Coordinates of C-alpha atoms in Angstrom, one line a residue:
M15 CA -3.3 -13.3 -10.0
W16 CA -4.4 -12.8 -6.4
E17 CA -1.1 -14.5 -5.3
V18 CA 1.0 -12.5 -7.6
L19 CA -0.8 -9.0 -6.5
N20 CA -0.1 -10.0 -3.0
M21 CA 3.5 -10.8 -3.4
I22 CA 4.2 -7.4 -5.5
G23 CA 2.6 -5.3 -2.8
T24 CA 3.9 -7.1 0.2
I25 CA 7.6 -6.5 -1.1
A26 CA 6.6 -2.8 -2.1
F27 CA 4.7 -2.1 1.1
A28 CA 7.7 -3.8 3.2
L29 CA 10.3 -1.7 1.5
S30 CA 7.9 1.2 2.0
G31 CA 7.9 0.5 5.8
V32 CA 12.0 0.1 6.0
N33 CA 12.2 3.6 4.4
V34 CA 10.2 5.5 7.0
A35 CA 12.3 3.4 9.7
L36 CA 15.4 4.1 8.2
E37 CA 14.5 8.3 7.6
E38 CA 13.1 7.9 11.3
R39 CA 16.4 6.4 12.4
Y40 CA 14.9 3.6 13.9
D41 CA 16.9 0.4 14.9
L42 CA 17.0 -2.9 13.3
M43 CA 13.7 -4.0 15.3
G44 CA 12.3 -0.9 14.7
V45 CA 12.9 -1.4 11.0
Y46 CA 11.3 -5.0 11.0
I47 CA 8.1 -3.7 13.1
L48 CA 7.1 -0.8 10.7
G49 CA 8.0 -2.9 7.6
F50 CA 5.7 -6.1 8.7
I51 CA 3.0 -3.7 10.0
T52 CA 3.2 -1.8 6.3
A53 CA 3.2 -5.0 4.4
F54 CA 0.5 -6.8 6.3
G55 CA -1.5 -4.3 8.2
G56 CA -4.0 -3.3 5.3
G57 CA -5.0 -7.1 5.0
A58 CA -5.7 -7.5 8.8
V59 CA -8.1 -4.4 8.8
R60 CA -9.6 -5.8 5.9
N61 CA -10.5 -9.0 7.2
I62 CA -12.0 -7.7 10.2
L63 CA -14.3 -5.2 7.9
I64 CA -15.4 -8.0 5.5
G65 CA -15.6 -10.8 8.3
V66 CA -12.8 -13.1 7.6
P67 CA -10.7 -14.2 10.7
V68 CA -7.6 -12.1 11.1
S69 CA -5.6 -15.3 11.9
E70 CA -5.9 -16.0 8.0
L71 CA -2.9 -14.0 8.0
W72 CA -1.0 -16.5 9.9
A73 CA -1.5 -18.8 6.6
Q74 CA 0.7 -16.6 5.0
G75 CA 4.3 -18.1 6.0
T76 CA 6.2 -17.6 2.8
L77 CA 5.1 -14.1 2.5
F78 CA 6.3 -13.2 5.9
T79 CA 9.7 -15.1 5.1
I80 CA 10.1 -13.0 2.0
A81 CA 9.4 -9.9 3.6
F82 CA 11.6 -10.8 6.4
I83 CA 14.4 -11.5 3.6
V84 CA 13.6 -8.0 1.6
M85 CA 13.5 -6.2 4.7
T86 CA 17.0 -7.5 6.1
I87 CA 18.8 -6.8 2.8
A88 CA 17.3 -3.2 2.4
F89 CA 18.7 -2.5 6.2
I90 CA 22.4 -4.1 5.1
F91 CA 22.1 -1.9 1.9
P92 CA 19.9 0.9 2.6
R93 CA 21.4 2.5 -0.7
M94 CA 19.0 0.4 -2.5
L95 CA 16.2 2.6 -1.1
K96 CA 17.4 5.9 -2.9
W97 CA 15.8 4.9 -5.9
T98 CA 12.1 5.8 -5.3
L99 CA 12.0 8.5 -8.0
L100 CA 10.0 10.7 -5.5
R101 CA 10.4 12.1 -2.2
R102 CA 9.6 10.0 0.9
G103 CA 9.3 6.3 -0.7
V104 CA 6.5 7.2 -2.5
F105 CA 7.6 5.1 -5.5
F106 CA 7.4 1.9 -3.3
D107 CA 4.0 3.0 -1.5
A108 CA 2.7 3.8 -4.9
I109 CA 3.3 0.3 -5.9
G110 CA 2.0 -1.4 -3.0
L111 CA -1.3 1.0 -3.1
G112 CA -1.9 -0.5 -6.4
A113 CA -1.4 -4.2 -6.0
F114 CA -2.9 -4.4 -2.5
S115 CA -6.5 -2.2 -3.4
V116 CA -6.4 -4.2 -6.6
Q117 CA -6.2 -7.6 -4.6
G118 CA -8.5 -6.2 -1.7
A119 CA -11.2 -5.9 -4.4
L120 CA -10.6 -9.5 -5.9
Y121 CA -10.9 -11.0 -2.2
A122 CA -14.3 -9.0 -1.7
Q123 CA -15.5 -9.9 -5.0
S124 CA -14.6 -13.4 -4.9
M125 CA -16.3 -14.0 -1.6
G126 CA -19.7 -12.9 -3.6
L127 CA -19.8 -9.7 -1.3
P128 CA -21.6 -6.2 -3.0
L129 CA -20.1 -3.6 -4.6
S130 CA -19.7 -1.3 -1.5
A131 CA -17.5 -4.1 0.0
S132 CA -15.5 -4.4 -2.6
I133 CA -14.8 -0.7 -3.0
A134 CA -14.0 -0.6 1.2
A135 CA -11.6 -3.6 0.9
A136 CA -9.6 -1.8 -1.9
A137 CA -9.7 1.4 0.3
L138 CA -8.5 -0.4 3.4
T139 CA -6.1 -3.1 1.9
G140 CA -4.2 -0.4 -0.3
T141 CA -4.1 2.4 2.7
G142 CA -4.4 0.4 5.9
G143 CA -0.5 -0.6 6.6
G144 CA 0.8 2.7 5.1
M145 CA -1.7 4.7 7.7
I146 CA -0.5 2.3 10.8
R147 CA 2.9 2.8 9.6
D148 CA 2.8 6.7 9.6
V149 CA 0.6 6.8 12.8
L150 CA 3.4 4.4 14.7
A151 CA 6.2 6.8 13.0
G152 CA 4.5 10.0 14.4
R153 CA 3.8 11.4 10.8
K154 CA 0.6 12.3 9.3
P155 CA -0.6 9.6 7.2
L156 CA -0.1 9.5 3.6
F157 CA -3.6 9.1 2.6
L158 CA -4.5 12.5 4.6
Q159 CA -1.7 14.5 2.3
K160 CA -3.2 16.9 -0.1
E161 CA -2.2 14.8 -3.2
I162 CA -4.6 12.6 -4.0
Y163 CA -3.9 9.1 -2.4
I164 CA -6.9 6.9 -1.1
A165 CA -9.1 8.2 -3.9
W166 CA -7.3 6.2 -6.5
T167 CA -8.5 3.1 -4.8
L168 CA -12.0 3.4 -6.2
I169 CA -10.7 2.6 -9.8
P170 CA -10.1 -1.1 -8.7
G171 CA -12.8 -0.9 -6.3
L172 CA -15.3 0.0 -9.0
T173 CA -14.1 -2.0 -12.1
V174 CA -13.5 -5.1 -10.2
G175 CA -16.6 -4.9 -7.9
L176 CA -18.7 -4.4 -10.7
G177 CA -17.3 -7.4 -12.8
W178 CA -15.8 -5.1 -15.6
L179 CA -12.0 -6.0 -15.4
T180 CA -11.0 -9.2 -13.9
G181 CA -8.8 -11.0 -16.4
P182 CA -5.1 -11.3 -15.5
V183 CA -3.9 -8.5 -18.0
E184 CA -7.1 -6.4 -17.1
V185 CA -5.7 -6.6 -13.4
L186 CA -2.4 -5.9 -14.1
L187 CA -3.5 -2.7 -16.1
I188 CA -5.6 -1.5 -13.1
V189 CA -2.4 -1.8 -11.0
A190 CA -0.2 0.3 -13.1
A191 CA -3.1 2.8 -13.6
V192 CA -3.4 3.3 -10.0
V193 CA 0.7 3.4 -9.3
T194 CA 1.0 5.7 -12.3
L195 CA -1.9 8.2 -11.5
R196 CA -0.2 8.1 -7.6
L197 CA 2.8 9.2 -8.7
C198 CA 1.5 11.9 -11.2
S199 CA -0.5 13.3 -8.2
V200 CA 2.8 13.6 -6.0
Y201 CA 4.9 15.0 -9.1
Y202 CA 2.4 17.4 -10.4
G203 CA 0.7 18.2 -7.1
W204 CA -3.0 17.1 -8.2
S205 CA -5.1 17.3 -5.4
L206 CA -9.0 16.9 -4.7
P207 CA -11.2 20.0 -3.7
R208 CA -11.0 21.7 -0.3
R209 CA -13.1 24.1 1.7
F210 CA -11.7 26.2 4.3
Q211 CA -13.7 27.8 7.0
H212 CA -13.0 31.4 8.5

């Protein structure tokens, strides 16, 4: 299940990075850089946080190859990325958020780390790559937008971290819940309470 989530998240975030690169009119190298950073940046940040060597990322040769192929196809056939359901490619980003936040929580739990680590790993794995992507593209990071974003990673962080839902079907349901809630946040404009200073 961990590998399945890794595959789904990598493809979804790679496409999300390509989408942003094409919107910013980057060249082919810019597309690859943003795509790879979006797909693997969150995992790198998570590894640093929970004490796993960042070099572990280089053991994912197959995923790098898949991401490269997906990004190349998307660059050659950019019309494929128009199927995003919502603005700014949020569809791909929502899938990556769901898959990677659950994967991050599972990773922390498998290492026997406490609940706080599962919550942090879910948040960083789910949002880290997109955050770096948006900063490099000169955009306001998605997780700082008004619609609820990073808060949804609490769902896998808590349920997986507490050991409530860890079976294959349950894990997929958590992914589906995070994706659906993120899309609804954008579509319906859901946001967390805010305070303004005058």
